[in-house]
Coordinates of C-alpha atoms in Angstrom, one line a residue:
M26 CA -0.1 0.1 0.1
T27 CA 1.2 3.5 -0.8
F28 CA 1.1 6.4 1.8
P29 CA 2.2 9.9 1.5
K30 CA 5.5 10.6 3.3
I31 CA 4.0 13.7 5.2
P32 CA 3.1 12.3 8.7
L33 CA 0.2 15.0 8.9
A34 CA -1.4 13.7 5.7
Q35 CA -1.2 10.1 6.9
S36 CA -3.1 11.2 10.2
I37 CA -5.9 12.9 8.3
I38 CA -6.3 9.8 6.0
E39 CA -6.1 7.1 8.6
I40 CA -8.7 9.1 10.8
C41 CA -11.2 9.5 7.9
A42 CA -11.1 5.8 7.2
Q43 CA -11.5 4.7 10.8
K44 CA -14.3 7.0 11.1
G45 CA -16.1 5.5 8.2
I46 CA -15.6 8.4 5.5
R47 CA -15.8 6.5 2.3
N48 CA -16.3 9.0 -0.6
I49 CA -13.8 11.6 -1.4
V50 CA -14.0 14.4 -4.0
I51 CA -10.6 15.7 -5.1
S52 CA -9.8 18.7 -7.2
P53 CA -6.4 18.7 -8.9
G54 CA -3.6 20.7 -7.4
S55 CA 0.0 20.6 -6.0
R56 CA -0.3 21.4 -2.5
N57 CA -2.8 18.7 -1.7
A58 CA -0.6 16.2 -3.5
P59 CA 0.0 14.1 -0.2
L60 CA -3.8 13.9 0.5
T61 CA -4.6 13.0 -3.2
I62 CA -2.0 10.2 -3.2
G63 CA -3.1 8.9 0.1
F64 CA -6.8 8.8 -0.7
A65 CA -6.5 7.6 -4.2
S66 CA -4.1 4.9 -3.4
Q67 CA -6.2 3.0 -0.9
S68 CA -9.3 0.8 -1.7
R69 CA -11.0 2.0 1.6
F70 CA -11.9 5.1 -0.4
K71 CA -13.9 5.6 -3.4
C72 CA -12.5 9.0 -5.0
Y73 CA -13.8 11.2 -7.6
S74 CA -11.7 13.8 -9.4
I75 CA -13.6 17.1 -10.2
A76 CA -11.6 19.9 -11.5
D77 CA -13.8 22.8 -10.8
E78 CA -13.9 23.3 -7.0
R79 CA -17.5 24.9 -6.8
C80 CA -18.8 21.9 -8.7
A81 CA -16.9 19.5 -6.7
A82 CA -18.3 20.8 -3.4
F83 CA -22.0 20.7 -4.8
F84 CA -21.2 17.4 -6.2
A85 CA -20.4 16.1 -2.8
V86 CA -23.4 17.8 -1.4
G87 CA -25.6 15.9 -3.7
M88 CA -23.8 12.8 -2.6
A89 CA -24.1 13.3 1.0
Q90 CA -27.7 14.3 0.6
Q91 CA -28.6 10.7 -0.8
L92 CA -26.1 8.8 1.4
H93 CA -27.0 10.5 4.6
E94 CA -23.4 10.3 5.6
P95 CA -20.2 12.8 5.2
V96 CA -18.6 13.4 2.0
A97 CA -15.1 14.9 2.0
V98 CA -13.9 17.4 -0.6
V99 CA -10.1 18.0 -0.8
C100 CA -8.4 21.0 -2.5
T101 CA -5.2 22.8 -2.9
S102 CA -4.3 26.1 -1.2
G103 CA -5.3 29.5 -2.3
S104 CA -8.5 30.7 -4.0
A105 CA -9.4 27.1 -4.7
L106 CA -10.8 26.8 -1.2
L107 CA -13.1 29.9 -1.5
N108 CA -14.9 28.1 -4.6
Y109 CA -16.2 25.6 -1.9
Y110 CA -18.1 28.5 0.0
P111 CA -21.5 28.3 -1.8
A112 CA -21.8 24.7 -1.4
F113 CA -20.5 24.9 2.2
A114 CA -23.2 27.6 3.0
E115 CA -25.9 25.3 1.2
A116 CA -24.8 22.3 3.5
F117 CA -25.0 24.5 6.6
Y118 CA -28.5 25.6 6.0
S119 CA -29.6 22.2 4.6
Q120 CA -28.1 20.1 7.2
I121 CA -25.9 18.1 4.9
P122 CA -22.7 16.7 6.4
L123 CA -19.6 17.8 4.4
I124 CA -15.9 17.6 5.3
V125 CA -13.8 20.3 3.5
I126 CA -10.1 19.4 3.8
S127 CA -7.8 22.2 2.4
A128 CA -4.1 22.0 2.0
D129 CA -2.1 25.0 3.1
R130 CA 1.1 26.6 2.9
P131 CA 3.0 26.4 6.2
Y132 CA 1.8 29.4 8.4
D133 CA 5.1 31.1 8.3
K134 CA 4.6 31.5 4.5
I135 CA 1.3 33.3 4.8
D136 CA 1.2 37.2 3.9
I137 CA 4.9 37.2 2.7
G138 CA 4.0 37.3 -0.9
D139 CA 4.2 33.5 -1.7
G140 CA 2.2 32.3 -4.6
Q141 CA -1.3 30.6 -4.3
T142 CA -1.5 31.6 -0.6
I143 CA -4.3 33.2 1.3
R144 CA -5.6 33.4 4.9
Q145 CA -7.3 29.8 5.1
R146 CA -7.7 29.5 8.8
D147 CA -11.3 29.9 9.8
V148 CA -12.3 31.2 6.3
F149 CA -15.7 29.4 6.7
A150 CA -16.3 30.7 10.4
N151 CA -19.7 32.2 9.8
H152 CA -21.0 28.8 8.5
S153 CA -19.0 26.2 9.9
L154 CA -19.8 23.8 12.6
F155 CA -16.0 23.3 13.5
N156 CA -12.7 24.6 12.3
A157 CA -9.8 22.3 12.7
N158 CA -6.7 24.6 12.2
L159 CA -3.9 22.0 12.2
M160 CA -0.2 22.5 12.9
E161 CA 2.4 21.3 10.6
N162 CA 3.5 18.4 12.6
A163 CA 1.4 15.3 13.3
S164 CA 0.5 15.2 17.2
A165 CA -2.2 14.1 19.4
D166 CA -3.7 17.6 19.3
N167 CA -4.1 17.4 15.6
D168 CA -5.6 14.0 15.8
H169 CA -8.2 15.2 18.3
L170 CA -9.1 18.2 16.1
I171 CA -9.5 15.9 13.0
S172 CA -11.6 13.5 15.0
L173 CA -13.6 16.1 16.5
A174 CA -14.4 17.7 13.1
I175 CA -15.6 14.6 11.5
D176 CA -17.8 13.5 14.4
T177 CA -19.5 17.0 14.4
A178 CA -20.3 16.8 10.9
M179 CA -21.8 13.5 11.5
E180 CA -23.7 14.4 14.5
H181 CA -24.8 17.8 13.9
K182 CA -25.3 17.5 10.2
G183 CA -23.3 20.3 8.6
P184 CA -20.2 21.4 7.0
V185 CA -16.8 21.4 8.9
H186 CA -13.5 22.6 7.8
I187 CA -9.9 20.9 8.2
N188 CA -7.0 23.2 7.1
A189 CA -3.8 21.4 6.9
P190 CA -0.4 23.0 6.3
F191 CA 2.2 20.9 4.3
E192 CA 5.7 21.9 3.5
E193 CA 7.6 20.6 0.2
P194 CA 8.5 18.1 -0.9
L195 CA 4.8 17.0 -1.5
Y196 CA 4.8 14.0 -3.7
E197 CA 7.2 11.5 -1.9
T198 CA 5.7 8.2 -0.7
V199 CA 6.3 5.5 1.7
P200 CA 5.1 1.9 1.7
E201 CA 3.9 1.8 5.4
L202 CA 2.3 4.1 7.8
M203 CA 4.6 6.4 10.1
V204 CA 1.9 7.4 12.6
N205 CA -0.6 5.7 14.9
P206 CA -3.3 8.4 15.3
K207 CA -5.2 8.8 18.4
I208 CA -9.0 8.4 17.5
T209 CA -11.3 10.4 20.1
K210 CA -14.9 10.4 19.9
L211 CA -17.4 13.5 20.3
N212 CA -19.5 12.6 23.5
I213 CA -23.2 13.8 22.9
E214 CA -25.9 13.3 25.4
K215 CA -29.0 13.0 23.9
P216 CA -31.9 13.9 26.2
N217 CA -34.9 11.8 26.9
F218 CA -37.8 13.5 25.3
Q219 CA -40.8 13.9 27.5
I220 CA -43.9 15.8 26.8
S221 CA -45.2 18.2 29.4
D222 CA -48.8 18.9 30.5
A223 CA -48.7 22.4 29.4
V224 CA -47.9 21.3 25.8
V225 CA -50.6 18.8 25.8
E226 CA -53.1 21.4 27.1
I227 CA -52.1 23.8 24.3
W228 CA -52.8 21.1 21.7
N229 CA -56.0 20.0 23.1
N230 CA -57.3 23.5 23.3
A231 CA -56.3 24.6 19.7
K232 CA -59.3 24.5 17.7
K233 CA -57.1 25.5 14.4
K234 CA -54.0 23.7 14.0
L235 CA -51.9 24.3 10.9
V236 CA -49.2 21.8 10.4
L237 CA -46.5 23.3 7.7
V238 CA -43.8 20.7 6.6
G239 CA -40.7 21.9 4.8
S240 CA -38.2 20.1 2.9
N241 CA -37.6 16.5 4.3
E242 CA -36.1 13.1 3.3
P243 CA -38.4 10.8 1.9
N244 CA -39.8 8.0 3.9
I245 CA -38.8 9.1 7.4
F246 CA -42.2 9.6 9.0
D247 CA -44.3 6.8 10.7
A248 CA -47.6 6.0 9.1
A249 CA -49.1 6.5 12.4
V250 CA -48.0 10.1 12.3
S251 CA -49.5 10.8 8.9
E252 CA -52.8 9.1 9.8
G253 CA -53.2 10.6 13.2
L254 CA -52.6 14.3 11.9
A255 CA -54.9 13.4 8.6
S256 CA -57.8 12.3 11.0
D257 CA -57.9 15.2 13.4
P258 CA -60.7 17.6 12.4
S259 CA -58.6 20.7 14.0
V260 CA -55.6 20.1 11.8
I261 CA -54.8 21.4 8.2
L262 CA -51.5 19.8 7.0
M263 CA -49.8 21.6 4.2
T264 CA -46.7 20.2 2.5
E265 CA -44.3 21.3 -0.2
T266 CA -43.0 19.6 -3.3
T267 CA -39.8 19.0 -1.3
S268 CA -41.4 17.7 1.9
N269 CA -41.7 14.2 0.4
L270 CA -44.7 13.5 2.5
H271 CA -48.0 12.4 1.2
H272 CA -51.7 11.6 2.1
P273 CA -54.9 12.3 0.3
T274 CA -55.9 14.9 2.7
F275 CA -52.8 16.9 2.8
I276 CA -52.6 20.1 0.9
N277 CA -49.5 20.0 -1.5
N278 CA -50.2 23.2 -3.5
I279 CA -49.9 26.0 -0.9
D280 CA -49.8 28.9 -3.3
T281 CA -52.6 27.6 -5.2
I282 CA -54.7 27.4 -2.0
I283 CA -53.9 30.8 -0.4
T284 CA -53.1 33.4 -3.2
P285 CA -56.7 34.0 -3.9
F286 CA -57.5 34.4 -0.3
T287 CA -59.4 37.6 0.7
G288 CA -58.6 39.3 4.2
E289 CA -61.6 37.6 5.6
D290 CA -60.4 34.3 4.3
F291 CA -56.9 34.8 5.9
E292 CA -58.5 35.5 9.2
V293 CA -60.5 32.2 9.1
F294 CA -57.3 30.3 8.1
Q295 CA -55.1 31.9 10.8
P296 CA -54.2 29.1 13.0
D297 CA -54.3 29.0 16.8
L298 CA -51.3 26.8 16.7
L299 CA -48.7 26.4 14.0
V300 CA -46.5 23.2 14.2
T301 CA -43.6 23.1 11.7
F302 CA -41.0 20.6 11.0
G303 CA -38.6 20.0 8.1
G304 CA -36.1 22.2 6.4
M305 CA -36.7 25.7 4.6
I306 CA -40.1 26.9 3.4
I307 CA -40.2 27.7 -0.4
S308 CA -43.6 29.5 -0.4
K309 CA -43.3 33.3 0.2
R310 CA -47.0 33.6 0.3
I311 CA -47.3 31.3 3.3
K312 CA -44.6 33.2 5.0
A313 CA -46.0 36.5 4.6
F314 CA -49.5 35.1 5.6
L315 CA -47.9 33.9 8.8
R316 CA -46.1 36.8 9.7
K317 CA -49.1 39.1 9.3
Y318 CA -51.6 36.7 10.9
K319 CA -49.4 35.3 13.6
P320 CA -50.5 32.2 15.6
K321 CA -50.8 32.3 19.1
H322 CA -48.2 29.5 19.5
H323 CA -45.6 28.2 17.0
W324 CA -43.8 25.0 17.6
H325 CA -40.9 23.6 15.6
I326 CA -39.8 20.1 15.9
D327 CA -36.1 19.4 15.0
P328 CA -33.4 17.5 17.0
L329 CA -30.8 20.3 16.0
R330 CA -32.2 23.6 15.0
A331 CA -35.1 26.0 15.0
Y332 CA -35.6 29.1 12.8
D333 CA -38.0 31.7 14.0
T334 CA -39.3 32.2 10.1
F335 CA -42.5 33.8 11.2
G336 CA -41.5 35.9 14.1
A337 CA -43.9 33.8 16.5
L338 CA -41.7 30.7 17.6
T339 CA -42.5 29.9 21.1
M340 CA -41.1 26.4 21.5
H341 CA -38.3 24.3 20.1
F342 CA -38.7 20.4 20.5
E343 CA -35.3 19.0 19.9
T344 CA -36.5 15.5 19.1
S345 CA -37.7 13.8 15.9
V346 CA -41.3 14.1 14.6
N347 CA -42.1 10.5 15.0
D348 CA -41.1 10.5 18.8
F349 CA -42.8 13.9 19.4
F350 CA -46.2 12.7 18.1
A351 CA -45.7 9.2 19.6
S352 CA -45.7 11.1 23.1
L353 CA -48.3 13.6 22.1
F354 CA -51.1 11.2 20.5
P355 CA -51.8 9.1 23.5
L356 CA -52.6 12.4 25.5
A357 CA -54.4 14.1 22.6
E358 CA -58.2 14.7 22.7
T359 CA -60.4 15.0 19.6
T360 CA -61.2 18.7 19.3
V361 CA -64.5 19.6 17.8
S362 CA -63.5 21.9 14.9
G363 CA -64.3 22.6 11.3
Y364 CA -60.7 23.8 10.3
A365 CA -59.8 20.5 8.4
D366 CA -63.1 20.9 6.4
I367 CA -62.0 24.5 5.7
G368 CA -58.9 23.4 4.1
Q369 CA -60.4 20.3 2.2
S370 CA -63.0 22.7 0.6
A371 CA -60.5 25.1 -0.5
K372 CA -58.4 22.2 -1.9
S373 CA -61.4 20.8 -3.8
L374 CA -62.2 24.1 -5.4
R375 CA -58.7 25.0 -6.4
K376 CA -58.2 21.5 -7.8
K377 CA -61.2 22.1 -10.0
R378 CA -60.1 25.6 -11.2
H379 CA -56.6 24.3 -11.7
D380 CA -57.6 21.5 -14.1
E381 CA -59.8 23.9 -16.0
Y382 CA -57.3 26.5 -16.3
L383 CA -54.5 24.1 -17.5
S384 CA -56.7 22.6 -20.2
K385 CA -57.1 26.0 -22.0
I386 CA -53.8 27.8 -21.6
P387 CA -51.3 28.1 -24.4
F388 CA -47.7 26.5 -24.8
S389 CA -45.8 28.1 -21.9
D390 CA -43.6 27.4 -19.0
F391 CA -46.6 26.3 -17.0
K392 CA -47.8 23.9 -19.6
V393 CA -44.5 22.4 -19.8
F394 CA -44.1 21.9 -16.1
D395 CA -47.6 20.4 -15.8
K396 CA -46.7 17.8 -18.8
L397 CA -43.4 17.1 -17.6
I398 CA -44.1 16.3 -13.9
T399 CA -46.9 14.1 -14.6
A400 CA -44.8 12.1 -17.1
L401 CA -41.8 11.5 -14.7
P402 CA -41.0 8.0 -14.2
K403 CA -42.4 6.3 -11.0
D404 CA -40.0 5.3 -8.2
S405 CA -37.5 7.9 -9.6
Q406 CA -35.6 10.9 -8.0
L407 CA -36.4 14.5 -9.0
Q408 CA -33.7 17.2 -8.5
I409 CA -35.1 20.7 -9.2
S410 CA -33.2 24.0 -9.8
N411 CA -34.0 27.2 -7.9
S412 CA -36.1 30.4 -9.1
S413 CA -38.9 29.7 -11.6
A414 CA -38.6 26.0 -11.7
I415 CA -39.2 25.1 -8.0
R416 CA -42.1 27.5 -7.9
Y417 CA -43.8 25.9 -10.9
A418 CA -43.3 22.5 -9.6
Q419 CA -45.0 23.9 -6.4
L420 CA -48.3 24.1 -8.3
I421 CA -48.3 20.6 -9.6
D422 CA -49.4 17.3 -8.0
I423 CA -46.5 14.8 -8.2
D424 CA -46.5 11.1 -7.8
P425 CA -45.8 9.8 -4.1
S426 CA -43.2 7.3 -5.3
I427 CA -41.0 10.3 -6.7
E428 CA -38.4 11.7 -4.2
V429 CA -37.9 15.4 -4.8
F430 CA -34.9 17.7 -3.9
C431 CA -34.0 21.1 -4.2
N432 CA -31.0 23.3 -2.9
R433 CA -33.3 25.4 -0.6
G434 CA -30.5 26.0 2.3
T435 CA -29.5 29.2 0.4
S436 CA -31.9 28.9 -2.6
G437 CA -29.1 29.7 -5.0
I438 CA -29.1 28.7 -8.7
D439 CA -25.1 28.3 -8.6
G440 CA -25.0 24.6 -7.9
S441 CA -28.2 22.9 -8.9
T442 CA -26.5 20.6 -11.8
S443 CA -23.7 19.7 -9.7
T444 CA -25.8 18.8 -6.9
A445 CA -28.1 16.7 -9.3
V446 CA -25.1 14.7 -10.5
G447 CA -23.8 13.9 -7.4
A448 CA -27.1 12.9 -6.1
A449 CA -27.7 10.5 -8.9
V450 CA -24.4 9.1 -8.3
G451 CA -25.1 8.7 -4.4
S452 CA -28.6 7.2 -5.2
E453 CA -28.2 5.2 -8.2
K454 CA -31.7 6.1 -9.0
Q455 CA -33.2 7.3 -12.2
T456 CA -32.6 11.1 -11.8
T457 CA -34.3 13.9 -13.7
L458 CA -32.9 17.3 -13.3
I459 CA -35.6 20.1 -14.2
T460 CA -33.7 23.5 -14.7
G461 CA -34.0 26.9 -16.0
D462 CA -31.7 28.2 -18.6
I463 CA -29.8 30.7 -16.5
G464 CA -29.2 28.1 -13.7
F465 CA -28.0 25.7 -16.4
L466 CA -25.6 27.8 -18.0
Y467 CA -24.4 29.2 -14.8
D468 CA -23.4 25.7 -13.6
S469 CA -22.5 24.1 -17.1
N470 CA -19.1 23.1 -15.6
G471 CA -21.2 20.6 -13.4
L472 CA -21.4 18.2 -16.5
W473 CA -17.6 18.3 -16.7
N474 CA -16.8 15.0 -15.0
N475 CA -16.7 11.3 -15.7
Y476 CA -19.2 10.0 -13.4
I477 CA -22.6 11.1 -14.6
P478 CA -24.9 7.8 -15.1
K479 CA -26.4 6.8 -18.1
N480 CA -30.0 7.2 -16.6
F481 CA -29.5 10.8 -15.7
K482 CA -31.8 13.3 -17.5
I483 CA -31.9 16.9 -17.6
V484 CA -35.0 19.0 -18.9
L485 CA -33.9 22.4 -19.5
V486 CA -36.7 25.0 -19.8
N487 CA -35.3 27.7 -21.9
N488 CA -37.1 30.9 -21.8
G489 CA -34.4 33.2 -23.0
G490 CA -33.6 34.7 -19.5
G491 CA -34.2 34.8 -16.0
G492 CA -38.1 34.6 -16.1
I493 CA -38.7 34.8 -12.6
F494 CA -37.9 38.5 -12.8
R495 CA -41.0 39.1 -14.9
I496 CA -43.6 37.9 -12.2
L497 CA -41.7 39.9 -9.5
P498 CA -43.0 43.4 -8.5
G499 CA -41.5 46.2 -10.4
H500 CA -41.0 44.5 -13.9
Q501 CA -41.1 47.0 -16.6
E502 CA -40.1 46.1 -20.2
T503 CA -36.8 48.4 -20.5
P504 CA -33.4 47.8 -21.7
V505 CA -32.3 47.8 -18.1
F506 CA -34.5 45.1 -17.1
N507 CA -33.8 42.8 -20.0
T508 CA -29.9 43.4 -19.7
Y509 CA -29.5 43.3 -15.8
F510 CA -32.3 41.5 -14.4
E511 CA -33.6 39.2 -16.9
T512 CA -30.2 38.7 -18.8
E513 CA -31.8 38.1 -22.1
H514 CA -29.8 35.6 -24.2
Q515 CA -30.0 33.5 -27.4
L516 CA -27.9 30.6 -26.1
T517 CA -28.7 26.9 -26.3
A518 CA -27.5 23.7 -24.9
V519 CA -26.7 21.9 -28.2
H520 CA -22.9 22.4 -28.2
L521 CA -22.6 21.5 -24.5
A522 CA -24.6 18.4 -24.9
K523 CA -22.2 17.4 -27.8
M524 CA -19.1 18.4 -25.8
F525 CA -20.1 16.5 -22.6
G526 CA -21.3 13.3 -24.5
F527 CA -25.3 13.9 -23.9
D528 CA -27.9 12.7 -26.2
Y529 CA -29.8 16.0 -27.1
F530 CA -33.5 16.6 -28.1
T531 CA -35.6 19.8 -28.3
A532 CA -39.3 20.8 -28.2
H533 CA -41.0 24.1 -29.2
D534 CA -44.7 23.4 -28.9
E535 CA -47.0 20.9 -27.0
S536 CA -46.6 18.1 -29.9
S537 CA -42.9 18.1 -29.8
L538 CA -42.9 18.2 -26.0
G539 CA -44.7 14.9 -25.8
K540 CA -42.3 13.5 -28.4
G541 CA -39.3 15.1 -26.5
I542 CA -40.3 13.7 -23.2
A543 CA -40.7 10.2 -24.5
A544 CA -37.4 10.4 -26.3
V545 CA -35.3 11.8 -23.4
F546 CA -36.6 8.8 -21.0
A547 CA -36.1 6.3 -23.7
S548 CA -32.5 7.2 -24.3
N549 CA -30.7 4.6 -22.2
D550 CA -27.2 4.5 -23.9
K551 CA -25.9 7.8 -22.4
P552 CA -27.3 10.9 -20.3
A553 CA -29.6 13.1 -22.2
I554 CA -31.0 16.6 -22.4
L555 CA -34.4 17.7 -23.5
E556 CA -34.3 21.4 -24.2
V557 CA -37.7 22.9 -24.2
F558 CA -38.1 26.6 -25.7
T559 CA -40.9 28.5 -24.3
P560 CA -42.2 31.9 -25.3
T561 CA -40.6 34.8 -23.0
Y562 CA -43.4 37.3 -23.5
V563 CA -46.2 34.6 -22.8
N564 CA -45.1 33.0 -19.6
D565 CA -45.6 35.5 -17.0
S566 CA -49.1 36.5 -18.2
V567 CA -50.2 32.8 -17.9
L568 CA -48.9 32.2 -14.6
L569 CA -50.4 35.5 -13.2
Q570 CA -53.8 34.9 -14.8
Y571 CA -53.9 31.4 -13.2
F572 CA -54.0 33.0 -9.6
R573 CA -56.9 35.1 -10.9
E574 CA -58.9 32.2 -12.1
L575 CA -58.5 30.0 -9.0
T576 CA -61.8 31.4 -7.1

């Protein structure tokens, strides 16, 4: 077996192995050569080489998202490390375990004019769960910091940073380990959750309980939890596309339900008790509603964190949703209420109006998303980019067998493709990425790797710019808007598809869309792109009219 000669590199690699880190994403460089040689030379690790550091980090986020375990990314010194930051922040807010291992110059070489050198210590301090700033020589102190960083990523579900200074020579190897690192473990006391009488009393007295579910991993809720909430006449449960939680009574098109509400409707809908769990909420309308019509009580259930999204948080229960409701339900009383009926009546009316409207609209973004999402293969995975794509998806019912993901930690467009590729590699499921043209072009380097599965599909909705800006307040058709907001363009994916070895299909109308969808999912010899061209100046009016016709 081959090991780097530098003892500190040996310690990092050995501790990673003993902590069960299996997947290493490496970007080429010189200063990180000791780590690259060590990780790539051992069968204990599965290594991936991705040149663009920003793409590499988002690829790792996608893998960790699916594997539910930390993935490490390794880079050289200097500005390479800074390219990890967008994915690092996404991992922080989406609670995804990510281990950044950066090679550095020795600390006496910092700020003296040496090349490829920046201040790397604590560079992610605002979003890092732990920073391990190692010293150059292997030591028990270094071993402890490395162990603590890895354990923190695992236990607290987020990103950590290990910064390792290496002096030249960097490429020398030895046949045996020269270190015996001391492995320590983070001691975490997990409290035994018990529900209080006061909590039970609030639950039983609340006649209007709104349960709002953010992004979640699939298949993590007990059926008893879903059935218990669905059968309670005082509960309305609202989910989002990324909630991965389904029941015939749950409301999964939030914006469709509440956008047409009058002030009187909002007052009737205002909950006494708001219960939230899961990650970030996509719907701006539900956030605006709950910030104005605040609940008397807001409970958030999460073992790790709680955000006061609506300015009304009263309790954070540091436990799982299953454990919380397993404790609550035996003590809960049936509350006489018509609140659930209000939700079901609205859902039934909106569904009818939705179907009527979709049947008569012209070819547009909305029509494309409706046809596409209903045609997705069952038991597959859907990755959605940010901006318009995820918002259109929020309006359309999706088959319960399809797992849905989106980078909603920071809601950026910068790594959707890279994340989707990493997720496809991690899950090995049929994976479809639905993305807009700006997000796709922005992250086109996400296709620059050798690991894209043959069953990976991209549906690119190209409306010639940032279409979301056309439906935001303040839109005016001016040169400033077209150039600096919408970023109008005439680019297509045809040459990128050829360069990166993708099958390529196009659609320009409803007829060719149906053929394109069939073709892209039938293409099994290599990954494929379906580029759908939609009318720039029609999309916004179609969407805005939709909300007017829902009543």
